[in-house]
Amino acid sequence: MTRRLYALCGEDRARQFSPHVWKTVMALAHKGLAHETVPLAFTEIPAVEDGATATVPLLRDGERLVRDSFDIAVYLDEAYPDRPSLFGGEGGRATARFVEAWSQSALHMAVTRIAILDIHDLLTPADRAYFRKSREARLGATLEEIAAAGAAEIADFARKLRPLRNMLRTQPFVGGDGPLFADYIVFGALQWLRTTSKARVLDPDDPVAAWFERCLDLHGGAGRSVPPA
Amino acid sequence: MTRRLYALCGEDRARQFSPHVWKTVMALAHKGLAHETVPLAFTEIPAVEDGATATVPLLRDGERLVRDSFDIAVYLDEAYPDRPSLFGGEGGRATARFVEAWSQSALHMAVTRIAILDIHDLLTPADRAYFRKSREARLGATLEEIAAAGAAEIADFARKLRPLRNMLRTQPFVGGDGPLFADYIVFGALQWLRTTSKARVLDPDDPVAAWFERCLDLHGGAGRSVPPA
């Protein structure tokens, strides 16, 4: 049986950096499911699996093809119910949608502003042109204008993580005593930053930094397979 | 069997306004558990149940006495497992802690700034003195200084709810198709504002406003038992 994860990479094909793909890498590791990784540049994505997707992650699991990191996690829990759950029940699955919405609205634009030029620079030449054009159109500004807000975002980043920091007073993971997909959602955002930017947004003694290190240690250190930028 | 909820009230003893008590009111309604309410002024709380608590909610359930809204919800799910679950499993329970941390860090200080003088004014005379002294000491400013930031908080309040608003694109409640305790956590913050302040922080066509109305409609309109301020 073929299990294949289509992932995003830079010119260095080992440099996986997509926050959404990292969620799936962690989800597969959590379930203990081996897979091969197919690293793709942005501009290579439309060519795979008969044009099945414009974005990654895309998971080929035997006959099944599943896209979107959340949908893949739901699929994995349903297809492999005897393996450790990614949601810990229906309530956990629903509430993970709130964590996803929080992470995307609180953190993703900040990471974009901090890292956008670093991301541009690590891409293949073809991807650089695509990335500049698509992001400038989407965000209505040049990459350099977007990056101009990066310094302020670095200074403000720790504040945005207050909900996670306060929660860590009561438990070591969003999932409670151990991690769930909700942890991997937030991990993905911070791993995106770690793998693309040299910016250091957290004090080493921040409980959020300790949580992130715990996540990097999970599943045989799966998150450390790509070194920091 | 006696089931008694100690709640916070104003000079009008029917005006329950504590966000944390509202979480418990909704939790009891969700479980379909009848109870009597004991309305208390702030300064009456230390006298009940042999000084069991400095804060409400406090739940007397037969032999058991449980304080803290989250602990009460956990207790209710464990004590009444055959009634509708408040968490939808272990994962939902853990992840609700994140929603709690988000609600408290994103919303509670804003509600405090918007409503602090309204809250003061609805209290009993003895409570007014206690409230001014304790809040001014805790926050390091006079009530009037705290309230001075209220107008800016009203203008900014809808923005803070973006995670919930974005989540509502995928499902009608934090709990998914129906509400869970995670919904009641956020509901408590908005109900606190509704029952104390005339400030209108949401456009009527905001999906968050529609979600709040759905919550007010739940369980026979339990949330509407106190009219808006």
Tab-separated table of C-alpha atoms in Angstrom:
chain	number	residue	atom	x	y	z
A	1	MET	CA	0.000	0.000	0.000
A	2	THR	CA	1.283	3.405	-0.946
A	3	ARG	CA	1.091	6.236	1.546
A	4	ARG	CA	2.503	9.395	0.094
A	5	LEU	CA	2.503	12.918	1.514
A	6	TYR	CA	2.866	15.714	-0.989
A	7	ALA	CA	4.692	18.535	0.773
A	8	LEU	CA	6.024	21.981	0.020
A	9	CYS	CA	9.758	22.581	-0.256
A	10	GLY	CA	12.281	25.241	-1.128
A	11	GLU	CA	15.164	25.109	-3.590
A	12	ASP	CA	16.681	22.824	-0.943
A	13	ARG	CA	14.138	20.058	-1.301
A	14	ALA	CA	14.683	18.937	2.272
A	15	ARG	CA	13.502	22.297	3.617
A	16	GLN	CA	9.829	21.635	4.306
A	17	PHE	CA	8.271	24.764	5.732
A	18	SER	CA	4.505	24.794	5.061
A	19	PRO	CA	2.592	25.180	8.349
A	20	HIS	CA	-0.227	23.059	6.994
A	21	VAL	CA	2.062	20.256	5.815
A	22	TRP	CA	3.756	20.250	9.230
A	23	LYS	CA	0.381	19.651	10.847
A	24	THR	CA	0.030	16.557	8.668
A	25	VAL	CA	3.595	15.372	9.279
A	26	MET	CA	2.853	15.480	13.011
A	27	ALA	CA	-0.562	13.867	12.539
A	28	LEU	CA	0.937	10.921	10.621
A	29	ALA	CA	3.680	10.542	13.253
A	30	HIS	CA	1.048	10.695	16.033
A	31	LYS	CA	-0.825	7.831	14.360
A	32	GLY	CA	2.423	5.933	13.796
A	33	LEU	CA	1.799	5.753	10.055
A	34	ALA	CA	4.872	5.467	7.847
A	35	HIS	CA	4.820	7.377	4.588
A	36	GLU	CA	7.036	8.671	1.870
A	37	THR	CA	7.295	12.400	1.334
A	38	VAL	CA	7.121	13.949	-2.119
A	39	PRO	CA	8.626	17.438	-1.847
A	40	LEU	CA	7.169	19.901	-4.318
A	41	ALA	CA	7.831	23.470	-5.278
A	42	PHE	CA	4.707	25.657	-5.353
A	43	THR	CA	4.665	25.552	-9.143
A	44	GLU	CA	4.930	21.771	-9.244
A	45	ILE	CA	1.796	21.152	-7.143
A	46	PRO	CA	-0.776	21.400	-9.966
A	47	ALA	CA	0.990	18.634	-11.908
A	48	VAL	CA	0.645	15.824	-9.358
A	49	GLU	CA	-2.188	13.310	-9.020
A	50	ASP	CA	-3.932	14.498	-12.200
A	51	GLY	CA	-4.268	18.040	-10.895
A	52	ALA	CA	-6.027	16.950	-7.703
A	53	THR	CA	-5.061	20.032	-5.737
A	54	ALA	CA	-3.738	23.571	-5.873
A	55	THR	CA	-2.381	23.366	-2.329
A	56	VAL	CA	-0.580	20.949	-0.056
A	57	PRO	CA	-0.751	18.887	2.060
A	58	LEU	CA	-2.217	16.251	-0.191
A	59	LEU	CA	-2.237	12.686	1.123
A	60	ARG	CA	-2.351	9.614	-1.097
A	61	ASP	CA	-3.304	6.650	1.073
A	62	GLY	CA	-3.770	3.624	-1.164
A	63	GLU	CA	-6.956	4.315	-3.083
A	64	ARG	CA	-7.783	7.439	-1.106
A	65	LEU	CA	-6.652	10.954	-1.906
A	66	VAL	CA	-7.300	13.567	0.780
A	67	ARG	CA	-6.397	17.241	0.790
A	68	ASP	CA	-6.483	19.940	3.519
A	69	SER	CA	-4.671	19.363	6.804
A	70	PHE	CA	-7.818	19.284	8.947
A	71	ASP	CA	-9.653	16.941	6.582
A	72	ILE	CA	-6.608	14.669	6.501
A	73	ALA	CA	-6.576	14.510	10.310
A	74	VAL	CA	-10.281	13.649	10.354
A	75	TYR	CA	-9.676	11.011	7.693
A	76	LEU	CA	-6.768	9.472	9.614
A	77	ASP	CA	-8.794	9.188	12.813
A	78	GLU	CA	-11.670	7.550	10.949
A	79	ALA	CA	-9.493	5.240	8.837
A	80	TYR	CA	-7.219	4.197	11.720
A	81	PRO	CA	-9.433	4.186	14.818
A	82	ASP	CA	-7.190	1.704	16.667
A	83	ARG	CA	-4.238	4.111	16.591
A	84	PRO	CA	-3.889	7.046	19.028
A	85	SER	CA	-6.667	9.529	18.391
A	86	LEU	CA	-5.856	12.967	16.992
A	87	PHE	CA	-8.946	14.563	18.523
A	88	GLY	CA	-9.921	12.593	21.610
A	89	GLY	CA	-13.560	12.408	20.593
A	90	GLU	CA	-16.205	14.484	18.830
A	91	GLY	CA	-15.874	17.443	21.180
A	92	GLY	CA	-12.147	17.611	20.628
A	93	ARG	CA	-12.627	17.516	16.882
A	94	ALA	CA	-15.111	20.386	16.933
A	95	THR	CA	-13.106	22.500	19.355
A	96	ALA	CA	-9.941	22.006	17.291
A	97	ARG	CA	-11.730	24.110	14.660
A	98	PHE	CA	-11.653	27.000	17.114
A	99	VAL	CA	-7.924	26.502	17.695
A	100	GLU	CA	-7.428	26.453	13.923
A	101	ALA	CA	-9.373	29.692	13.495
A	102	TRP	CA	-7.406	31.304	16.342
A	103	SER	CA	-4.043	30.189	14.998
A	104	GLN	CA	-4.803	31.412	11.498
A	105	SER	CA	-6.224	34.749	12.563
A	106	ALA	CA	-3.771	35.500	15.366
A	107	LEU	CA	-0.518	34.040	14.073
A	108	HIS	CA	-0.450	33.435	10.328
A	109	MET	CA	-0.440	37.031	9.110
A	110	ALA	CA	2.245	37.816	11.673
A	111	VAL	CA	4.464	34.983	10.426
A	112	THR	CA	3.827	36.126	6.857
A	113	ARG	CA	5.020	39.637	7.657
A	114	ILE	CA	8.050	38.404	9.586
A	115	ALA	CA	9.191	35.762	7.117
A	116	ILE	CA	7.879	36.692	3.677
A	117	LEU	CA	11.212	37.743	2.194
A	118	ASP	CA	12.996	34.772	3.772
A	119	ILE	CA	10.376	32.476	2.254
A	120	HIS	CA	10.805	34.138	-1.126
A	121	ASP	CA	14.557	33.679	-0.968
A	122	LEU	CA	14.467	29.981	-0.148
A	123	LEU	CA	12.240	29.101	-3.124
A	124	THR	CA	13.247	27.817	-6.556
A	125	PRO	CA	13.628	30.546	-9.179
A	126	ALA	CA	10.323	29.608	-10.827
A	127	ASP	CA	8.586	29.655	-7.460
A	128	ARG	CA	10.023	33.068	-6.579
A	129	ALA	CA	8.252	34.661	-9.518
A	130	TYR	CA	5.018	32.818	-8.737
A	131	PHE	CA	5.228	33.649	-5.040
A	132	ARG	CA	5.842	37.357	-5.580
A	133	LYS	CA	3.028	37.694	-8.064
A	134	SER	CA	0.430	35.658	-6.149
A	135	ARG	CA	1.201	37.105	-2.688
A	136	GLU	CA	1.413	40.680	-3.895
A	137	ALA	CA	-1.956	40.281	-5.616
A	138	ARG	CA	-3.534	38.596	-2.575
A	139	LEU	CA	-2.200	41.088	-0.047
A	140	GLY	CA	-2.326	44.228	-2.168
A	141	ALA	CA	1.263	45.239	-1.436
A	142	THR	CA	4.778	44.393	-2.518
A	143	LEU	CA	6.672	41.734	-0.591
A	144	GLU	CA	8.971	44.469	0.664
A	145	GLU	CA	6.015	46.537	1.921
A	146	ILE	CA	4.571	43.516	3.692
A	147	ALA	CA	7.949	42.750	5.269
A	148	ALA	CA	8.270	46.341	6.512
A	149	ALA	CA	5.801	45.435	9.275
A	150	GLY	CA	7.919	42.448	10.273
A	151	ALA	CA	9.913	44.124	13.059
A	152	ALA	CA	6.739	45.240	14.823
A	153	GLU	CA	5.293	41.737	14.445
A	154	ILE	CA	8.391	40.183	16.029
A	155	ALA	CA	8.021	42.513	19.014
A	156	ASP	CA	4.301	41.755	19.339
A	157	PHE	CA	4.385	38.022	18.634
A	158	ALA	CA	4.734	36.775	22.208
A	159	ARG	CA	1.696	38.819	23.272
A	160	LYS	CA	-0.471	37.080	20.687
A	161	LEU	CA	0.348	33.745	22.297
A	162	ARG	CA	-1.157	34.726	25.650
A	163	PRO	CA	-4.126	32.327	25.359
A	164	LEU	CA	-1.739	29.394	24.893
A	165	ARG	CA	0.591	30.658	27.634
A	166	ASN	CA	-2.267	31.008	30.114
A	167	MET	CA	-3.655	27.593	29.219
A	168	LEU	CA	-0.253	26.038	29.878
A	169	ARG	CA	-0.719	26.909	33.562
A	170	THR	CA	-3.287	24.105	33.759
A	171	GLN	CA	-1.907	21.451	31.376
A	172	PRO	CA	1.194	20.719	29.271
A	173	PHE	CA	-0.578	20.421	25.897
A	174	VAL	CA	-3.739	21.793	24.280
A	175	GLY	CA	-4.740	18.133	24.206
A	176	GLY	CA	-4.294	17.872	27.980
A	177	ASP	CA	-1.626	15.530	29.343
A	178	GLY	CA	-0.505	14.671	25.826
A	179	PRO	CA	-0.698	16.320	22.402
A	180	LEU	CA	-3.641	16.256	20.027
A	181	PHE	CA	-4.133	17.698	16.560
A	182	ALA	CA	-4.984	21.042	18.190
A	183	ASP	CA	-1.355	21.197	19.357
A	184	TYR	CA	-0.085	20.418	15.874
A	185	ILE	CA	-2.197	23.247	14.470
A	186	VAL	CA	-0.368	25.839	16.575
A	187	PHE	CA	2.924	23.974	16.230
A	188	GLY	CA	2.597	24.318	12.452
A	189	ALA	CA	2.556	28.098	12.679
A	190	LEU	CA	5.636	28.262	14.905
A	191	GLN	CA	7.445	25.606	12.873
A	192	TRP	CA	6.769	27.648	9.727
A	193	LEU	CA	8.584	30.523	11.405
A	194	ARG	CA	11.397	28.301	12.733
A	195	THR	CA	12.104	26.802	9.308
A	196	THR	CA	12.059	30.056	7.347
A	197	SER	CA	13.223	32.927	9.568
A	198	LYS	CA	16.066	33.665	11.958
A	199	ALA	CA	13.729	35.896	13.985
A	200	ARG	CA	13.464	34.842	17.617
A	201	VAL	CA	10.011	35.714	18.855
A	202	LEU	CA	9.963	33.930	22.241
A	203	ASP	CA	12.103	34.261	25.345
A	204	PRO	CA	13.688	30.903	26.157
A	205	ASP	CA	11.939	30.918	29.550
A	206	ASP	CA	8.498	31.522	28.018
A	207	PRO	CA	6.197	28.558	28.768
A	208	VAL	CA	5.182	28.684	25.104
A	209	ALA	CA	8.828	28.144	24.114
A	210	ALA	CA	8.955	25.132	26.445
A	211	TRP	CA	5.742	23.785	24.893
A	212	PHE	CA	7.204	24.239	21.391
A	213	GLU	CA	10.346	22.353	22.410
A	214	ARG	CA	8.135	19.565	23.795
A	215	CYS	CA	6.375	19.413	20.428
A	216	LEU	CA	9.713	19.298	18.587
A	217	ASP	CA	10.703	16.345	20.778
A	218	LEU	CA	7.568	14.346	19.965
A	219	HIS	CA	7.553	11.231	17.787
A	220	GLY	CA	11.305	10.761	17.681
A	221	GLY	CA	11.953	14.441	17.113
A	222	ALA	CA	10.002	14.520	13.835
A	223	GLY	CA	9.854	18.304	13.975
A	224	ARG	CA	13.637	18.557	14.189
A	225	SER	CA	14.130	16.764	10.863
A	226	VAL	CA	14.445	20.231	9.352
A	227	PRO	CA	16.963	22.471	11.182
A	228	PRO	CA	16.108	26.068	12.065
A	229	ALA	CA	16.611	28.650	9.311
B	1	MET	CA	-31.729	15.999	47.119
B	2	THR	CA	-30.727	19.627	47.240
B	3	ARG	CA	-29.112	21.201	44.213
B	4	ARG	CA	-28.293	24.807	44.860
B	5	LEU	CA	-26.327	27.269	42.734
B	6	TYR	CA	-24.808	30.212	44.560
B	7	ALA	CA	-24.763	33.085	42.097
B	8	LEU	CA	-23.766	36.728	42.013
B	9	CYS	CA	-26.426	39.433	41.888
B	10	GLY	CA	-26.849	43.176	41.997
B	11	GLU	CA	-29.085	45.286	44.219
B	12	ASP	CA	-31.836	43.834	42.025
B	13	ARG	CA	-31.369	40.247	43.146
B	14	ALA	CA	-32.717	38.935	39.851
B	15	ARG	CA	-29.875	40.580	37.912
B	16	GLN	CA	-27.340	37.778	37.639
B	17	PHE	CA	-24.351	39.024	35.724
B	18	SER	CA	-21.235	36.986	36.617
B	19	PRO	CA	-19.685	35.466	33.467
B	20	HIS	CA	-18.559	32.441	35.432
B	21	VAL	CA	-21.963	31.834	37.013
B	22	TRP	CA	-23.559	32.093	33.568
B	23	LYS	CA	-21.291	29.305	32.354
B	24	THR	CA	-22.673	27.147	35.159
B	25	VAL	CA	-26.289	28.178	34.556
B	26	MET	CA	-25.896	27.030	30.961
B	27	ALA	CA	-24.034	23.871	31.999
B	28	LEU	CA	-26.837	22.853	34.376
B	29	ALA	CA	-29.447	23.591	31.710
B	30	HIS	CA	-27.433	21.590	29.151
B	31	LYS	CA	-27.476	18.616	31.521
B	32	GLY	CA	-31.172	19.144	32.219
B	33	LEU	CA	-30.528	19.434	35.969
B	34	ALA	CA	-33.025	21.464	37.966
B	35	HIS	CA	-31.657	23.624	40.742
B	36	GLU	CA	-32.512	26.519	42.966
B	37	THR	CA	-30.498	29.694	42.675
B	38	VAL	CA	-29.194	31.545	45.718
B	39	PRO	CA	-28.414	35.100	44.628
B	40	LEU	CA	-25.618	36.695	46.618
B	41	ALA	CA	-23.993	40.090	46.750
B	42	PHE	CA	-20.182	39.986	46.591
B	43	THR	CA	-19.961	40.686	50.312
B	44	GLU	CA	-22.392	37.892	51.174
B	45	ILE	CA	-20.350	35.142	49.485
B	46	PRO	CA	-17.938	34.439	52.366
B	47	ALA	CA	-20.850	33.712	54.717
B	48	VAL	CA	-22.367	30.762	52.851
B	49	GLU	CA	-21.582	27.059	53.245
B	50	ASP	CA	-19.285	27.672	56.223
B	51	GLY	CA	-17.017	29.952	54.245
B	52	ALA	CA	-16.446	27.406	51.478
B	53	THR	CA	-15.554	29.957	48.834
B	54	ALA	CA	-14.532	33.537	48.122
B	55	THR	CA	-15.999	33.410	44.615
B	56	VAL	CA	-19.020	32.088	42.778
B	57	PRO	CA	-20.245	29.917	41.158
B	58	LEU	CA	-20.444	27.482	44.022
B	59	LEU	CA	-22.606	24.398	43.498
B	60	ARG	CA	-24.150	22.401	46.326
B	61	ASP	CA	-25.265	19.056	44.895
B	62	GLY	CA	-26.503	16.890	47.735
B	63	GLU	CA	-23.392	15.964	49.707
B	64	ARG	CA	-21.039	17.526	47.182
B	65	LEU	CA	-19.844	21.098	47.137
B	66	VAL	CA	-17.977	22.207	44.009
B	67	ARG	CA	-16.567	25.599	43.140
B	68	ASP	CA	-15.087	27.079	39.925
B	69	SER	CA	-17.104	26.988	36.708
B	70	PHE	CA	-14.756	24.630	34.866
B	71	ASP	CA	-14.484	22.225	37.792
B	72	ILE	CA	-18.270	22.254	38.131
B	73	ALA	CA	-18.648	21.333	34.451
B	74	VAL	CA	-16.155	18.483	34.850
B	75	TYR	CA	-17.999	17.335	37.973
B	76	LEU	CA	-21.384	17.419	36.218
B	77	ASP	CA	-20.139	15.336	33.296
B	78	GLU	CA	-18.652	12.764	35.660
B	79	ALA	CA	-21.608	12.681	38.053
B	80	TYR	CA	-24.267	12.576	35.312
B	81	PRO	CA	-22.690	10.630	32.443
B	82	ASP	CA	-26.079	9.621	31.016
B	83	ARG	CA	-27.058	13.239	30.368
B	84	PRO	CA	-25.778	15.213	27.349
B	85	SER	CA	-22.030	15.664	27.626
B	86	LEU	CA	-20.581	19.130	28.220
B	87	PHE	CA	-17.260	18.249	26.593
B	88	GLY	CA	-17.842	15.486	24.058
B	89	GLY	CA	-14.934	13.421	25.350
B	90	GLU	CA	-11.462	13.875	26.809
B	91	GLY	CA	-10.160	15.889	23.879
B	92	GLY	CA	-13.046	18.319	24.118
B	93	ARG	CA	-12.454	18.765	27.820
B	94	ALA	CA	-8.770	19.542	27.340
B	95	THR	CA	-9.311	21.857	24.391
B	96	ALA	CA	-12.021	23.761	26.287
B	97	ARG	CA	-9.161	24.932	28.532
B	98	PHE	CA	-7.705	26.710	25.521
B	99	VAL	CA	-11.052	28.368	24.795
B	100	GLU	CA	-11.230	29.428	28.458
B	101	ALA	CA	-7.729	30.921	28.314
B	102	TRP	CA	-8.571	32.725	25.074
B	103	SER	CA	-11.856	34.100	26.389
B	104	GLN	CA	-10.276	35.365	29.592
B	105	SER	CA	-7.246	36.919	27.941
B	106	ALA	CA	-8.999	38.345	24.880
B	107	LEU	CA	-12.391	39.366	26.232
B	108	HIS	CA	-12.552	39.729	30.011
B	109	MET	CA	-10.377	42.819	30.434
B	110	ALA	CA	-12.247	44.461	27.584
B	111	VAL	CA	-15.606	43.784	29.237
B	112	THR	CA	-14.198	45.065	32.521
B	113	ARG	CA	-13.164	48.345	30.914
B	114	ILE	CA	-16.458	48.750	29.097
B	115	ALA	CA	-18.766	47.861	31.985
B	116	ILE	CA	-16.920	48.543	35.226
B	117	LEU	CA	-18.904	51.635	36.209
B	118	ASP	CA	-22.193	50.015	35.174
B	119	ILE	CA	-21.315	47.020	37.338
B	120	HIS	CA	-20.462	49.293	40.245
B	121	ASP	CA	-23.771	51.093	39.903
B	122	LEU	CA	-25.916	47.952	39.893
B	123	LEU	CA	-24.434	46.602	43.148
B	124	THR	CA	-25.761	46.929	46.693
B	125	PRO	CA	-24.302	49.848	48.657
B	126	ALA	CA	-22.068	47.524	50.692
B	127	ASP	CA	-20.855	45.836	47.511
B	128	ARG	CA	-20.088	49.153	45.834
B	129	ALA	CA	-17.525	49.998	48.476
B	130	TYR	CA	-16.036	46.493	48.350
B	131	PHE	CA	-15.977	46.470	44.537
B	132	ARG	CA	-14.276	49.858	44.249
B	133	LYS	CA	-11.635	49.016	46.799
B	134	SER	CA	-10.854	45.495	45.539
B	135	ARG	CA	-10.868	46.334	41.805
B	136	GLU	CA	-8.873	49.527	42.208
B	137	ALA	CA	-6.253	47.605	44.212
B	138	ARG	CA	-6.177	44.729	41.722
B	139	LEU	CA	-5.971	46.903	38.621
B	140	GLY	CA	-3.892	49.753	40.063
B	141	ALA	CA	-6.235	52.483	38.853
B	142	THR	CA	-9.507	54.110	39.858
B	143	LEU	CA	-12.727	52.713	38.387
B	144	GLU	CA	-13.060	55.940	36.429
B	145	GLU	CA	-9.552	55.577	34.978
B	146	ILE	CA	-10.274	51.974	33.998
B	147	ALA	CA	-13.560	53.012	32.385
B	148	ALA	CA	-11.798	55.736	30.393
B	149	ALA	CA	-10.518	53.004	28.062
B	150	GLY	CA	-14.053	51.696	27.568
B	151	ALA	CA	-14.878	53.577	24.368
B	152	ALA	CA	-11.775	52.223	22.631
B	153	GLU	CA	-12.631	48.720	23.838
B	154	ILE	CA	-16.144	48.975	22.408
B	155	ALA	CA	-14.698	49.957	19.031
B	156	ASP	CA	-12.153	47.129	19.131
B	157	PHE	CA	-14.350	44.385	20.604
B	158	ALA	CA	-15.594	42.852	17.356
B	159	ARG	CA	-12.022	42.470	16.101
B	160	LYS	CA	-11.110	40.378	19.144
B	161	LEU	CA	-13.830	37.896	18.218
B	162	ARG	CA	-12.272	37.075	14.852
B	163	PRO	CA	-11.261	33.529	15.835
B	164	LEU	CA	-14.859	32.716	16.747
B	165	ARG	CA	-16.197	34.486	13.655
B	166	ASN	CA	-13.861	32.574	11.358
B	167	MET	CA	-14.667	29.270	13.054
B	168	LEU	CA	-18.374	29.915	12.502
B	169	ARG	CA	-17.750	29.534	8.760
B	170	THR	CA	-17.314	25.804	9.339
B	171	GLN	CA	-19.805	25.041	12.113
B	172	PRO	CA	-22.618	26.719	14.115
B	173	PHE	CA	-21.120	26.155	17.598
B	174	VAL	CA	-17.659	25.724	19.099
B	175	GLY	CA	-18.984	22.283	20.006
B	176	GLY	CA	-19.751	21.548	16.336
B	177	ASP	CA	-23.375	20.986	15.322
B	178	GLY	CA	-24.525	21.716	18.866
B	179	PRO	CA	-23.172	23.615	21.869
B	180	LEU	CA	-20.661	22.351	24.407
B	181	PHE	CA	-19.187	23.930	27.516
B	182	ALA	CA	-16.652	25.700	25.268
B	183	ASP	CA	-19.583	27.701	23.855
B	184	TYR	CA	-20.824	28.562	27.332
B	185	ILE	CA	-17.357	29.857	28.239
B	186	VAL	CA	-17.474	32.495	25.516
B	187	PHE	CA	-21.202	33.036	26.014
B	188	GLY	CA	-20.479	33.912	29.659
B	189	ALA	CA	-18.238	36.805	28.625
B	190	LEU	CA	-20.802	38.260	26.214
B	191	GLN	CA	-23.671	37.660	28.632
B	192	TRP	CA	-21.712	39.526	31.314
B	193	LEU	CA	-21.625	42.495	28.947
B	194	ARG	CA	-25.281	42.114	27.913
B	195	THR	CA	-26.509	42.080	31.521
B	196	THR	CA	-24.432	45.023	32.750
B	197	SER	CA	-23.852	47.476	29.897
B	198	LYS	CA	-25.880	49.207	27.217
B	199	ALA	CA	-22.834	49.163	24.931
B	200	ARG	CA	-23.470	47.413	21.630
B	201	VAL	CA	-20.256	45.812	20.470
B	202	LEU	CA	-21.493	43.676	17.562
B	203	ASP	CA	-23.250	44.528	14.316
B	204	PRO	CA	-26.555	42.653	14.117
B	205	ASP	CA	-25.366	40.925	10.927
B	206	ASP	CA	-22.130	39.721	12.531
B	207	PRO	CA	-22.047	35.877	12.588
B	208	VAL	CA	-20.903	36.169	16.214
B	209	ALA	CA	-24.085	38.089	17.042
B	210	ALA	CA	-26.109	35.297	15.400
B	211	TRP	CA	-24.193	32.687	17.420
B	212	PHE	CA	-24.861	34.645	20.633
B	213	GLU	CA	-28.571	34.786	19.816
B	214	ARG	CA	-28.517	31.028	19.222
B	215	CYS	CA	-26.948	30.591	22.651
B	216	LEU	CA	-29.587	32.847	24.235
B	217	ASP	CA	-32.261	30.652	22.649
B	218	LEU	CA	-30.841	27.415	24.086
B	219	HIS	CA	-32.499	25.437	26.866
B	220	GLY	CA	-35.792	27.281	26.801
B	221	GLY	CA	-34.137	30.655	26.536
B	222	ALA	CA	-32.279	30.282	29.850
B	223	GLY	CA	-29.953	33.128	28.922
B	224	ARG	CA	-32.892	35.480	28.400
B	225	SER	CA	-34.105	35.073	31.995
B	226	VAL	CA	-32.235	38.300	32.695
B	227	PRO	CA	-33.096	41.132	30.274
B	228	PRO	CA	-30.361	43.261	28.709
B	229	ALA	CA	-29.074	46.154	30.806
